[in-house]
XYZ file of C-alpha atoms in Angstrom:
738
model
C 70.438 -0.475 -273.894
C 69.771 -4.155 -273.086
C 66.445 -5.029 -271.409
C 65.979 -8.719 -272.238
C 66.129 -10.905 -269.116
C 68.019 -13.786 -270.676
C 70.598 -11.484 -272.230
C 71.073 -9.689 -268.907
C 71.549 -13.031 -267.141
C 74.083 -14.081 -269.766
C 76.089 -10.884 -269.299
C 76.099 -11.336 -265.558
C 77.238 -14.954 -265.884
C 80.034 -13.898 -268.206
C 81.338 -11.182 -265.882
C 81.037 -13.426 -262.818
C 83.604 -15.810 -264.259
C 86.454 -13.406 -263.535
C 87.964 -14.414 -260.157
C 89.449 -12.091 -257.561
C 92.908 -12.799 -256.074
C 92.978 -13.428 -252.327
C 96.640 -14.180 -251.682
C 99.926 -14.910 -253.384
C 103.016 -16.629 -251.976
C 106.530 -16.874 -253.397
C 108.161 -20.257 -252.837
C 111.782 -20.897 -251.847
C 114.524 -19.996 -254.296
C 116.204 -22.839 -256.185
C 119.605 -22.353 -257.849
C 120.191 -24.202 -261.134
C 123.472 -25.741 -262.277
C 124.126 -23.061 -264.884
C 123.699 -20.319 -262.288
C 120.141 -19.314 -262.967
C 117.397 -19.432 -260.371
C 113.744 -20.258 -260.237
C 110.837 -20.330 -257.805
C 107.177 -21.236 -257.750
C 104.365 -18.823 -257.001
C 101.184 -20.052 -255.360
C 98.018 -17.926 -255.518
C 94.447 -18.252 -254.268
C 91.393 -16.714 -255.904
C 87.703 -16.320 -255.144
C 85.019 -16.855 -257.789
C 81.218 -16.985 -257.852
C 79.762 -20.384 -258.710
C 76.264 -19.580 -259.952
C 75.299 -23.209 -260.490
C 76.030 -24.159 -256.876
C 74.915 -20.756 -255.567
C 78.100 -20.243 -253.557
C 81.561 -18.738 -253.548
C 84.382 -21.097 -254.390
C 88.110 -20.765 -253.807
C 90.639 -21.902 -256.391
C 94.417 -21.943 -256.670
C 96.753 -21.119 -259.512
C 100.468 -21.879 -259.673
C 103.217 -20.215 -261.687
C 106.945 -20.724 -262.250
C 109.507 -17.929 -262.534
C 113.047 -18.229 -263.935
C 115.380 -15.329 -263.219
C 118.974 -14.209 -262.917
C 120.242 -11.874 -260.216
C 117.591 -9.162 -260.592
C 116.111 -9.907 -263.988
C 113.212 -12.184 -264.848
C 114.033 -14.526 -267.734
C 110.731 -16.353 -268.108
C 107.483 -16.729 -266.179
C 104.147 -18.397 -266.761
C 101.387 -20.671 -265.436
C 102.263 -24.084 -264.056
C 99.453 -26.485 -264.887
C 95.743 -25.791 -264.641
C 93.971 -24.049 -261.783
C 91.945 -26.186 -259.390
C 89.326 -25.689 -256.725
C 90.277 -25.717 -253.049
C 87.843 -27.535 -250.802
C 87.602 -27.005 -247.068
C 90.780 -24.967 -246.609
C 90.143 -22.147 -244.143
C 93.727 -21.017 -243.628
C 97.127 -22.153 -244.856
C 100.665 -20.979 -244.348
C 104.073 -22.172 -245.577
C 106.911 -22.549 -243.102
C 109.797 -20.037 -243.419
C 111.955 -22.443 -245.432
C 109.045 -23.683 -247.539
C 109.606 -27.250 -246.327
C 106.275 -27.542 -244.526
C 102.775 -26.229 -244.923
C 100.151 -25.822 -242.203
C 96.505 -26.088 -243.251
C 93.408 -25.372 -241.184
C 90.603 -27.371 -242.763
C 86.881 -27.408 -242.124
C 84.920 -30.630 -242.561
C 81.340 -31.789 -242.000
C 81.117 -35.403 -240.852
C 78.380 -37.951 -241.562
C 76.324 -36.652 -238.629
C 76.298 -33.136 -240.042
C 78.685 -31.871 -237.366
C 81.239 -29.229 -238.321
C 84.820 -30.079 -237.422
C 88.185 -28.380 -237.798
C 91.506 -30.101 -238.504
C 95.016 -28.692 -238.278
C 97.178 -30.480 -240.835
C 100.920 -30.447 -241.446
C 102.022 -31.200 -245.001
C 105.479 -32.009 -246.328
C 106.536 -31.764 -249.952
C 105.167 -35.227 -250.730
C 102.431 -36.087 -248.226
C 100.351 -35.147 -245.205
C 102.608 -35.574 -242.200
C 100.003 -35.221 -239.441
C 96.419 -34.171 -238.809
C 94.843 -33.092 -235.513
C 91.088 -33.036 -235.042
C 90.794 -29.844 -233.010
C 87.052 -30.306 -232.511
C 87.422 -33.761 -230.939
C 90.370 -32.551 -228.884
C 87.888 -30.075 -227.354
C 90.417 -27.690 -225.802
C 88.913 -24.580 -227.362
C 86.169 -23.375 -229.662
C 86.496 -22.686 -233.379
C 89.779 -21.420 -234.758
C 89.562 -17.853 -236.052
C 90.034 -17.654 -239.799
C 89.266 -13.941 -240.282
C 91.822 -11.231 -241.029
C 90.913 -9.253 -237.907
C 92.143 -11.654 -235.203
C 93.173 -14.743 -237.131
C 96.699 -15.987 -237.748
C 98.533 -19.201 -238.562
C 102.156 -18.406 -237.773
C 105.148 -20.738 -237.937
C 107.934 -20.319 -235.429
C 111.320 -19.398 -236.906
C 112.596 -22.853 -235.926
C 109.608 -24.468 -237.727
C 108.789 -26.550 -234.649
C 105.668 -24.709 -233.445
C 102.554 -23.079 -234.907
C 100.638 -20.198 -233.383
C 96.924 -19.648 -233.946
C 93.854 -17.958 -232.412
C 90.695 -19.766 -231.287
C 87.548 -18.974 -229.342
C 87.735 -19.722 -225.640
C 86.049 -22.974 -224.705
C 82.610 -22.519 -223.221
C 81.151 -24.948 -220.690
C 78.504 -27.258 -222.086
C 75.049 -26.511 -220.764
C 73.445 -29.351 -218.807
C 70.165 -29.751 -216.995
C 69.859 -28.954 -213.286
C 68.428 -32.429 -212.780
C 71.188 -34.537 -214.350
C 73.520 -36.252 -211.919
C 77.222 -36.783 -212.415
C 76.886 -40.481 -213.422
C 74.517 -39.354 -216.177
C 77.256 -37.046 -217.419
C 79.624 -39.957 -217.669
C 81.642 -39.021 -214.566
C 82.196 -41.748 -211.997
C 83.760 -39.555 -209.295
C 81.613 -38.211 -206.486
C 84.175 -35.598 -205.506
C 84.841 -32.771 -207.962
C 88.420 -32.509 -206.732
C 89.280 -35.845 -208.350
C 88.337 -34.673 -211.838
C 91.138 -33.935 -214.300
C 90.754 -30.166 -214.407
C 93.020 -29.771 -217.421
C 90.833 -31.775 -219.770
C 87.463 -31.477 -218.065
C 85.380 -28.367 -217.679
C 82.471 -28.578 -215.271
C 79.193 -28.268 -217.184
C 77.287 -25.040 -216.786
C 73.759 -25.255 -215.469
C 70.785 -24.298 -217.603
C 70.636 -20.902 -215.898
C 73.742 -19.967 -217.906
C 72.254 -21.103 -221.199
C 70.575 -17.773 -221.892
C 73.280 -15.441 -220.643
C 74.061 -12.724 -223.158
C 77.486 -13.215 -224.743
C 79.070 -10.149 -226.302
C 80.706 -10.546 -229.682
C 82.763 -8.271 -231.910
C 79.869 -7.287 -234.146
C 79.301 -7.420 -237.889
C 81.076 -10.353 -239.599
C 82.499 -11.423 -236.191
C 79.260 -12.505 -234.534
C 80.559 -15.812 -233.164
C 83.795 -14.342 -231.889
C 83.852 -13.106 -228.319
C 86.913 -14.251 -226.387
C 89.930 -15.071 -228.586
C 92.740 -17.112 -227.053
C 96.247 -17.726 -228.419
C 97.293 -21.367 -228.783
C 100.622 -23.000 -229.654
C 100.967 -26.372 -231.368
C 104.172 -28.359 -230.847
C 104.771 -30.067 -234.202
C 106.917 -32.850 -232.759
C 104.537 -33.924 -229.981
C 101.172 -32.690 -231.348
C 100.658 -31.057 -227.955
C 98.514 -27.897 -227.906
C 98.868 -25.373 -225.103
C 97.255 -22.041 -224.308
C 99.486 -18.975 -224.188
C 99.476 -17.747 -220.604
C 99.933 -14.280 -219.168
C 97.604 -12.250 -221.403
C 95.734 -9.479 -219.508
C 92.039 -10.164 -219.055
C 90.871 -6.775 -220.362
C 92.138 -7.361 -223.924
C 91.361 -9.684 -226.820
C 94.522 -10.896 -228.621
C 95.008 -11.359 -232.359
C 97.325 -10.810 -235.362
C 100.081 -12.629 -233.460
C 103.626 -13.288 -234.691
C 106.745 -14.912 -233.239
C 109.369 -12.683 -231.679
C 113.040 -13.018 -232.750
C 114.621 -16.365 -231.887
C 111.160 -17.642 -230.825
C 111.689 -16.023 -227.429
C 108.105 -14.859 -227.205
C 104.934 -13.818 -228.965
C 104.075 -10.329 -230.251
C 100.401 -9.590 -230.795
C 97.761 -6.874 -231.001
C 95.397 -6.612 -228.044
C 92.034 -4.865 -228.369
C 90.358 -3.450 -225.267
C 86.961 -5.078 -224.663
C 85.967 -3.038 -221.623
C 83.455 -1.800 -220.677
C 81.890 -3.671 -223.633
C 82.738 -4.736 -227.153
C 82.055 -2.469 -230.120
C 81.961 -3.641 -233.746
C 85.485 -4.232 -235.010
C 85.153 -5.167 -238.685
C 86.192 -2.211 -240.883
C 86.728 -0.152 -237.715
C 90.463 0.537 -237.547
C 90.002 3.090 -234.754
C 89.429 0.681 -231.856
C 91.692 1.195 -228.848
C 94.481 -1.350 -228.995
C 98.176 -1.834 -228.343
C 101.112 -4.093 -229.174
C 102.066 -6.643 -226.530
C 104.921 -9.067 -225.948
C 104.663 -12.322 -223.997
C 107.924 -13.861 -222.815
C 107.526 -17.631 -223.241
C 109.937 -18.526 -220.450
C 108.450 -16.262 -217.817
C 104.855 -16.131 -219.146
C 104.991 -12.400 -218.525
C 103.160 -9.950 -220.769
C 104.435 -6.426 -221.390
C 102.881 -3.603 -223.392
C 105.005 -2.250 -226.249
C 102.977 0.639 -227.691
C 101.263 3.384 -225.735
C 97.676 2.198 -226.122
C 96.534 5.764 -226.791
C 95.660 5.049 -230.420
C 94.763 1.985 -232.446
C 97.426 -0.333 -233.888
C 97.424 -3.255 -236.288
C 99.530 -5.402 -238.655
C 102.849 -5.974 -236.819
C 105.484 -7.153 -239.314
C 108.999 -8.325 -238.397
C 111.975 -7.389 -240.616
C 114.061 -10.146 -242.266
C 117.012 -9.454 -239.926
C 114.581 -9.624 -236.955
C 115.784 -6.282 -235.590
C 112.769 -4.120 -236.413
C 109.010 -4.286 -236.188
C 106.694 -2.029 -238.162
C 102.984 -1.529 -237.610
C 100.139 0.814 -238.526
C 98.960 3.308 -235.926
C 95.806 5.426 -235.983
C 95.627 9.157 -235.434
C 93.590 11.381 -233.157
C 90.314 11.454 -235.086
C 87.410 9.364 -233.841
C 86.086 8.135 -237.192
C 85.964 4.385 -237.863
C 88.603 4.641 -240.604
C 91.320 7.222 -241.072
C 94.828 7.989 -242.227
C 97.473 5.902 -240.443
C 101.029 6.574 -239.437
C 103.734 3.930 -239.889
C 105.571 3.206 -236.643
C 108.817 1.298 -236.145
C 109.925 -0.550 -233.019
C 113.643 -1.197 -232.591
C 113.729 -4.540 -230.782
C 117.369 -4.118 -229.699
C 116.984 -0.643 -228.212
C 113.301 -0.994 -227.234
C 112.552 2.354 -228.902
C 109.489 3.330 -230.965
C 109.760 5.926 -233.729
C 107.378 7.262 -236.357
C 108.512 6.597 -239.917
C 105.591 8.217 -241.757
C 103.242 10.654 -240.028
C 99.525 11.070 -240.562
C 99.042 13.345 -243.580
C 96.492 16.112 -243.080
C 96.761 17.585 -246.593
C 98.422 16.014 -249.654
C 102.131 16.786 -249.765
C 103.859 18.694 -252.553
C 104.623 15.451 -254.380
C 100.967 14.378 -254.087
C 101.323 11.797 -251.294
C 98.050 11.681 -249.344
C 98.976 9.273 -246.527
C 98.539 5.601 -245.613
C 94.990 4.212 -245.648
C 95.363 0.443 -245.924
C 93.579 -1.659 -243.316
C 96.360 -4.249 -243.191
C 99.911 -4.679 -244.405
C 100.872 -7.662 -246.540
C 102.184 -10.595 -244.471
C 105.570 -10.088 -246.116
C 106.200 -6.425 -246.921
C 109.874 -5.877 -246.022
C 112.610 -5.605 -248.631
C 115.655 -7.839 -248.302
C 117.732 -4.987 -246.855
C 115.435 -4.700 -243.776
C 115.373 -0.965 -244.479
C 112.458 -0.528 -246.869
C 108.790 -1.486 -246.707
C 106.337 -1.916 -249.605
C 102.710 -0.911 -248.998
C 99.619 -0.632 -251.181
C 97.335 2.234 -250.246
C 94.609 4.453 -251.660
C 95.957 7.664 -253.144
C 92.920 9.696 -254.075
C 90.836 7.463 -256.366
C 93.653 5.039 -257.178
C 95.440 2.382 -255.174
C 99.200 2.697 -255.576
C 102.262 0.774 -254.470
C 104.625 2.853 -252.366
C 108.078 2.100 -250.988
C 108.966 3.596 -247.608
C 112.583 3.958 -246.537
C 112.373 3.443 -242.759
C 115.645 5.224 -241.781
C 114.800 8.350 -243.812
C 111.008 8.277 -244.008
C 111.176 8.921 -247.763
C 108.064 7.694 -249.598
C 108.361 6.695 -253.253
C 105.468 5.626 -255.454
C 106.367 2.917 -257.967
C 103.036 3.013 -259.826
C 102.290 6.736 -260.272
C 101.270 7.451 -263.841
C 100.446 3.830 -264.583
C 97.478 3.051 -266.809
C 96.453 0.476 -264.200
C 94.132 1.947 -261.585
C 94.622 -0.407 -258.636
C 97.728 -2.215 -257.331
C 97.962 -4.597 -254.383
C 101.047 -6.241 -252.900
C 100.539 -9.963 -252.289
C 104.052 -11.045 -251.331
C 107.716 -10.055 -251.466
C 110.620 -12.446 -250.996
C 114.264 -11.651 -251.661
C 113.021 -8.447 -253.346
C 110.903 -10.401 -255.824
C 107.360 -9.027 -255.610
C 104.078 -10.525 -256.744
C 101.238 -8.026 -257.060
C 97.638 -7.969 -258.179
C 96.492 -5.181 -260.461
C 93.220 -4.264 -262.144
C 91.250 -1.369 -263.589
C 87.532 -0.597 -263.762
C 87.394 -2.187 -267.220
C 90.075 -4.856 -266.749
C 89.784 -7.922 -264.456
C 92.575 -8.657 -261.946
C 95.840 -10.128 -263.093
C 99.134 -10.947 -261.387
C 102.467 -9.300 -262.128
C 105.946 -9.890 -260.761
C 109.013 -7.701 -260.590
C 112.198 -7.126 -258.620
C 112.409 -4.175 -256.283
C 115.402 -2.094 -257.452
C 118.017 -0.657 -255.127
C 117.152 2.234 -252.825
C 116.629 5.435 -254.744
C 115.855 3.592 -257.984
C 112.445 2.130 -257.084
C 110.659 3.879 -259.948
C 112.680 1.817 -262.473
C 110.937 -1.440 -261.659
C 110.073 -3.681 -264.621
C 106.843 -5.679 -264.351
C 106.228 -9.045 -265.988
C 102.660 -10.338 -266.314
C 102.002 -13.893 -265.119
C 98.641 -14.298 -266.863
C 97.355 -11.885 -269.462
C 93.921 -10.360 -268.907
C 92.620 -8.065 -271.589
C 90.408 -5.048 -270.819
C 86.757 -5.575 -271.638
C 85.923 -4.025 -275.000
C 83.654 -1.003 -275.337
C 84.104 0.183 -271.743
C 86.156 3.267 -270.925
C 86.955 4.906 -267.594
C 88.482 8.070 -266.221
C 88.785 9.972 -262.972
C 86.999 13.307 -262.625
C 88.140 15.947 -260.118
C 85.690 18.418 -258.592
C 86.066 21.656 -256.669
C 82.919 22.443 -254.679
C 81.292 25.798 -255.508
C 82.030 28.584 -252.980
C 78.688 28.232 -251.207
C 79.328 24.505 -250.575
C 82.901 24.736 -249.290
C 83.646 23.760 -245.728
C 84.745 26.953 -243.897
C 87.205 24.977 -241.768
C 88.659 23.109 -244.773
C 88.031 25.410 -247.763
C 90.609 23.967 -250.191
C 89.317 20.386 -250.249
C 88.482 18.734 -253.552
C 86.883 15.391 -254.295
C 86.789 12.934 -257.193
C 84.601 10.473 -259.036
C 85.329 7.487 -261.249
C 83.326 7.482 -264.473
C 82.726 4.353 -266.567
C 81.090 4.757 -269.964
C 79.789 2.158 -272.428
C 80.359 2.131 -276.168
C 79.437 5.497 -277.626
C 76.322 5.834 -279.773
C 76.034 9.112 -281.652
C 72.232 8.966 -281.624
C 71.593 7.792 -278.056
C 73.046 9.117 -274.819
C 73.420 6.435 -272.130
C 71.411 6.555 -268.885
C 73.473 7.345 -265.785
C 73.886 5.305 -262.591
C 75.126 7.385 -259.643
C 76.699 5.455 -256.736
C 78.021 7.027 -253.519
C 80.022 4.603 -251.362
C 79.187 3.637 -247.788
C 81.282 4.146 -244.723
C 81.353 7.119 -244.969
C 85.159 7.025 -244.545
C 85.589 4.461 -247.275
C 86.563 4.920 -250.912
C 86.080 3.699 -254.454
C 89.436 2.930 -256.055
C 89.862 2.524 -259.781
C 89.868 -1.256 -259.722
C 87.707 -4.104 -260.968
C 84.125 -4.086 -259.598
C 81.315 -6.262 -260.876
C 78.457 -3.785 -260.405
C 79.779 -0.913 -262.571
C 80.930 -3.309 -265.278
C 77.542 -5.050 -265.333
C 75.722 -1.759 -265.838
C 78.198 -0.618 -268.495
C 77.630 -3.821 -270.439
C 73.893 -3.096 -270.222
C 74.434 0.321 -271.789
C 74.694 2.582 -268.728
C 77.292 5.111 -267.679
C 78.321 4.731 -264.033
C 79.539 7.503 -261.712
C 81.268 6.338 -258.507
C 81.523 9.332 -256.181
C 84.299 9.799 -253.611
C 82.755 12.731 -251.756
C 84.633 14.816 -249.168
C 85.103 12.539 -246.170
C 86.361 9.624 -248.250
C 89.655 8.068 -247.219
C 92.655 8.503 -249.501
C 92.508 12.312 -249.713
C 94.212 13.371 -246.468
C 93.063 13.435 -242.860
C 91.490 16.881 -243.285
C 89.043 15.439 -245.793
C 87.938 12.870 -243.206
C 87.679 15.518 -240.480
C 85.598 17.768 -242.730
C 82.621 15.403 -242.771
C 82.293 15.068 -238.990
C 79.047 16.801 -238.051
C 78.209 17.467 -241.713
C 76.708 14.153 -242.818
C 73.445 14.589 -244.676
C 74.688 17.890 -246.057
C 78.278 17.987 -247.325
C 78.303 14.414 -248.633
C 74.868 14.812 -250.227
C 75.798 18.062 -251.967
C 79.050 16.574 -253.275
C 77.248 13.642 -254.903
C 74.622 15.908 -256.446
C 77.248 18.371 -257.678
C 79.214 15.548 -259.338
C 76.071 14.223 -261.047
C 74.926 17.655 -262.237
C 78.416 18.518 -263.486
C 78.450 15.390 -265.611
C 74.992 16.132 -266.992
C 76.147 19.600 -268.046
C 78.767 17.992 -270.285
C 75.946 16.420 -272.297
C 77.446 12.929 -272.409
C 74.573 11.156 -270.581
C 70.785 11.257 -270.689
C 69.660 13.780 -268.064
C 66.159 12.271 -268.014
C 67.355 8.793 -267.085
C 69.403 8.958 -263.888
C 69.401 6.050 -261.422
C 70.741 6.142 -257.869
C 72.232 3.236 -255.921
C 73.657 3.133 -252.408
C 73.989 0.882 -249.376
C 74.575 1.618 -245.686
C 75.825 5.231 -245.525
C 75.513 5.288 -249.315
C 71.829 4.537 -248.711
C 71.754 7.380 -246.176
C 73.075 9.743 -248.850
C 70.693 8.309 -251.442
C 67.633 8.818 -249.261
C 68.654 12.415 -248.705
C 69.146 12.892 -252.442
C 65.720 11.615 -253.493
C 64.081 13.850 -250.885
C 66.152 16.978 -251.516
C 66.093 16.537 -255.326
C 62.789 14.686 -255.821
C 62.600 15.036 -259.622
C 66.218 14.345 -260.456
C 66.448 10.557 -260.014
C 64.259 8.156 -261.960
C 64.689 5.273 -259.483
C 66.629 4.449 -256.321
C 67.916 1.024 -255.231
C 69.330 0.688 -251.715
C 70.696 -2.059 -249.487
C 70.335 -1.762 -245.701
C 70.164 2.032 -245.783
C 70.689 4.255 -242.739
C 67.373 6.097 -242.368
C 67.096 7.318 -238.799
C 70.207 8.092 -236.738
C 68.198 8.285 -233.522
C 66.691 4.797 -233.859
C 69.912 3.368 -235.329
C 71.815 4.278 -232.191
C 70.256 1.465 -230.168
C 70.461 -1.253 -232.824
C 73.923 -0.909 -234.383
C 77.156 -2.579 -233.249
C 78.960 0.760 -233.674
C 76.909 3.416 -231.833
C 80.064 5.502 -231.398
C 80.280 5.843 -235.180
C 76.751 7.233 -235.353
C 77.496 9.812 -232.664
C 80.863 10.912 -234.034
C 79.759 11.290 -237.646
C 76.804 13.366 -236.476
C 79.250 15.670 -234.655
C 78.882 14.530 -231.035
C 81.182 12.953 -228.469
C 80.602 9.339 -227.467
C 81.032 7.731 -224.068
C 80.040 4.137 -223.200
C 78.157 5.290 -220.087
C 76.387 8.093 -221.907
C 72.619 8.422 -221.466
C 70.602 9.875 -224.310
C 68.883 13.192 -223.855
C 65.877 14.640 -225.734
C 68.091 17.335 -227.249
C 70.593 14.765 -228.541
C 67.879 12.589 -230.074
C 66.362 15.670 -231.705
C 69.726 16.620 -233.188
C 70.283 13.095 -234.548
C 66.812 13.021 -236.017
C 67.336 16.377 -237.714
C 70.220 14.903 -239.740
C 68.218 11.827 -240.754
C 66.588 11.409 -244.174
C 63.420 9.980 -242.632
C 62.383 13.532 -241.663
C 62.172 14.497 -245.342
C 60.415 11.388 -246.607
C 57.251 13.353 -247.444
C 59.176 14.990 -250.308
C 60.078 11.668 -251.980
C 58.450 10.787 -255.299
C 61.161 8.501 -256.695
C 60.358 4.747 -256.946
C 62.489 2.878 -254.405
C 63.791 -0.689 -254.252
C 64.936 -1.746 -250.751
C 67.120 -4.804 -250.094
C 67.595 -5.931 -246.498
C 70.067 -8.389 -245.020
C 68.314 -9.819 -241.992
C 71.508 -10.493 -240.043
C 73.145 -7.103 -240.538
C 74.397 -5.917 -237.134
C 75.784 -2.648 -238.452
C 72.605 -1.307 -240.063
C 69.663 -3.219 -238.648
C 66.942 -4.185 -241.174
C 64.473 -2.158 -239.091
C 66.032 0.924 -240.683
C 64.930 -0.187 -244.144
C 61.526 -1.257 -242.854
C 61.070 2.208 -241.398
C 61.671 3.691 -244.840
C 59.379 1.156 -246.510
C 56.470 1.914 -244.211
C 56.900 5.673 -244.547
C 56.931 5.473 -248.361
C 54.103 2.952 -248.517
C 51.881 5.196 -246.397
C 52.508 8.050 -248.826
C 51.770 6.019 -251.971
C 55.371 6.224 -253.227
C 56.217 3.199 -255.432
C 58.369 0.965 -253.237
C 59.494 -2.663 -253.257
C 61.318 -4.501 -250.501
C 63.389 -7.703 -250.513
C 64.353 -9.124 -247.121
C 65.918 -12.161 -245.521
C 68.698 -12.247 -248.077
C 71.293 -14.725 -246.828
C 73.273 -15.889 -249.842
C 75.120 -13.452 -252.108
C 74.877 -15.927 -254.969
C 71.846 -16.416 -257.159
C 71.084 -20.007 -258.287
C 70.813 -20.435 -262.032
C 67.343 -21.889 -261.582
C 66.014 -18.498 -260.489
C 65.147 -16.003 -263.250
C 67.177 -12.823 -263.476
C 65.022 -9.780 -262.768
C 67.627 -7.120 -263.308
C 65.528 -6.136 -266.301
C 62.933 -4.749 -263.868
C 65.427 -2.175 -262.748
C 66.503 -1.540 -266.322
C 62.928 -0.937 -267.462
C 62.248 1.254 -264.446
C 65.094 3.631 -265.225
C 64.133 3.648 -268.903
C 60.616 4.645 -267.958
C 59.146 1.592 -269.641
C 57.228 0.374 -266.591
C 56.878 0.752 -262.876
C 58.307 -1.829 -260.516
C 56.087 -4.930 -260.843
C 54.411 -6.481 -257.824
C 56.453 -9.662 -257.703
C 59.099 -11.130 -255.471
C 62.582 -9.930 -256.342
C 65.384 -12.442 -256.118
C 68.959 -12.284 -254.754
C 70.463 -11.122 -258.062
C 69.961 -7.582 -256.756
C 71.886 -8.393 -253.623
C 74.823 -9.571 -255.709
C 74.889 -6.440 -257.814
C 74.594 -4.003 -254.953
C 76.803 -5.756 -252.420
């Protein structure tokens, strides 16, 4: 086991050099004289830059030579390079043009956004959207954001924040504002917005919560490439916020997702259950019509290559923030909606557990406009599945693969580019042609850049059946799984164990590349990632089973998985560490109170401590109510009995039983789990003389190289070498536990 600070820092630096793929795009097909074909593949990656203490984005390019459905040769094209300032980019349908949304800080320190149009050889035009001052910042997130070319390649669609009036003093006159007219009616109302008075400066402005704090009122805008004119899309109902927009067939209109924001906005990030519907705006008439029912949530509309069909994900009837989705299809000719794949309550005979992805790939249709390729969690793996839309038949093309996690990046003319990784192997890109219908399992993958598994780290998936006394009476047949990573075996020394339950709670660990488990394995620890009952990827019944049972079922599952592993004798039972953030911190706090002598140390990031006090500080109060087993209504008033019930499920009530040393890390801007939750735990432990450390006001997830690495403090704590020193911890912990 490694405990030296410099060696730990070196290991972390080494592992941090492996980038994570963000997107991949297949360029237009070029036919050669001898009959062969080739195309270029463009990919973007994210990587930590420890020297600059920031994330950087880089691009890699590849070339692919192929015949009809067989790849002849593929490989990198030149060296990778860093991308600076690009917020969004999108190629036109033919590949002739590229639209780029770029952020820039001018000499005065002012942030500006530019929308650029690039040809094959140069920048064709650039519009300073900030100076134009028609709207606020353009949305670059994957919740609302889009940068969509029209089919004719003459217009671009994007989403931006609605322009807010500039606040001016009550005592400034119009000449002081630079306006010569004395009569407001003579002002150009299209380009001038009357300043708001100072009374409006402090009005509360709702936003969409965690990670969307500056986004309140999204508006759809259309850029005319030929004239550089930008116009707002009219006709959208006032009670919805539009996003994820695409062009309808023949550019006749715009199809988008609209989220209800009445009576007030709830947190939207990672919450795929928000009430929403598909809408269509006719560009000639500026009339908006609703396509889907609006009963459930929808997202990710994707148009087929023949422009006859539209698929999208639709939520089910459970109220949890994430759940199993159905795949719906809209026939644009007949105006009929049908369900292609239903929500799966229990895994089917062939093992299919349902669709759990948050978003579909931008291009996910096969060339035949009949099949769709989706990556989704299937138990503790992420698989690629092919769905035949006329028949509803689901075929996995990665079942049985040694790779644990697959993700579709792009598909064009049945050529797919995917990202794949395993817990001990960094991400790499592969390409392959989708075979004909019924033969999907015969796909042959070709690797674009070889990435070898890290030596001396092994992984496997463990399945657990809860003991009879811990089974849910309403869902008695449910199982759960864990992913186990183990370091190089030493016959004389058993490795310490790190137990990590995920947050959510309806989230999941998939068997893919993660920095935290790998870092601990390289330090000599075994790592157990627990997908307790309630995790996504195991059927809708598993998600339903946890409602009303948080603090009990999830806690017992994690403890049962840890104890089962200890019984096998492969880890040191006297050196068990616990880590968890958000709901994982909720589980962890329950564990150290219910099993006070089991865990040597506990590290938590923004833990949920008190459901009653969390209710008034979180951006998703409905989530708190539902997971605790209660109905939620926006106009609901809290009662003493409800607060008592919420408190009874909270780990803060059992804090007097805690003896485990605790390290608390707090993000000061967290709107989902307010830092006051962690402070509440800190004060309760401090008053009871339990060893506790707290790190707050963490803003950057990157640690500068000039700061010493104190991961050894945690290492020594679990090894029993020392107690947590009284010294300021640095952001390295935030990186590892984020």
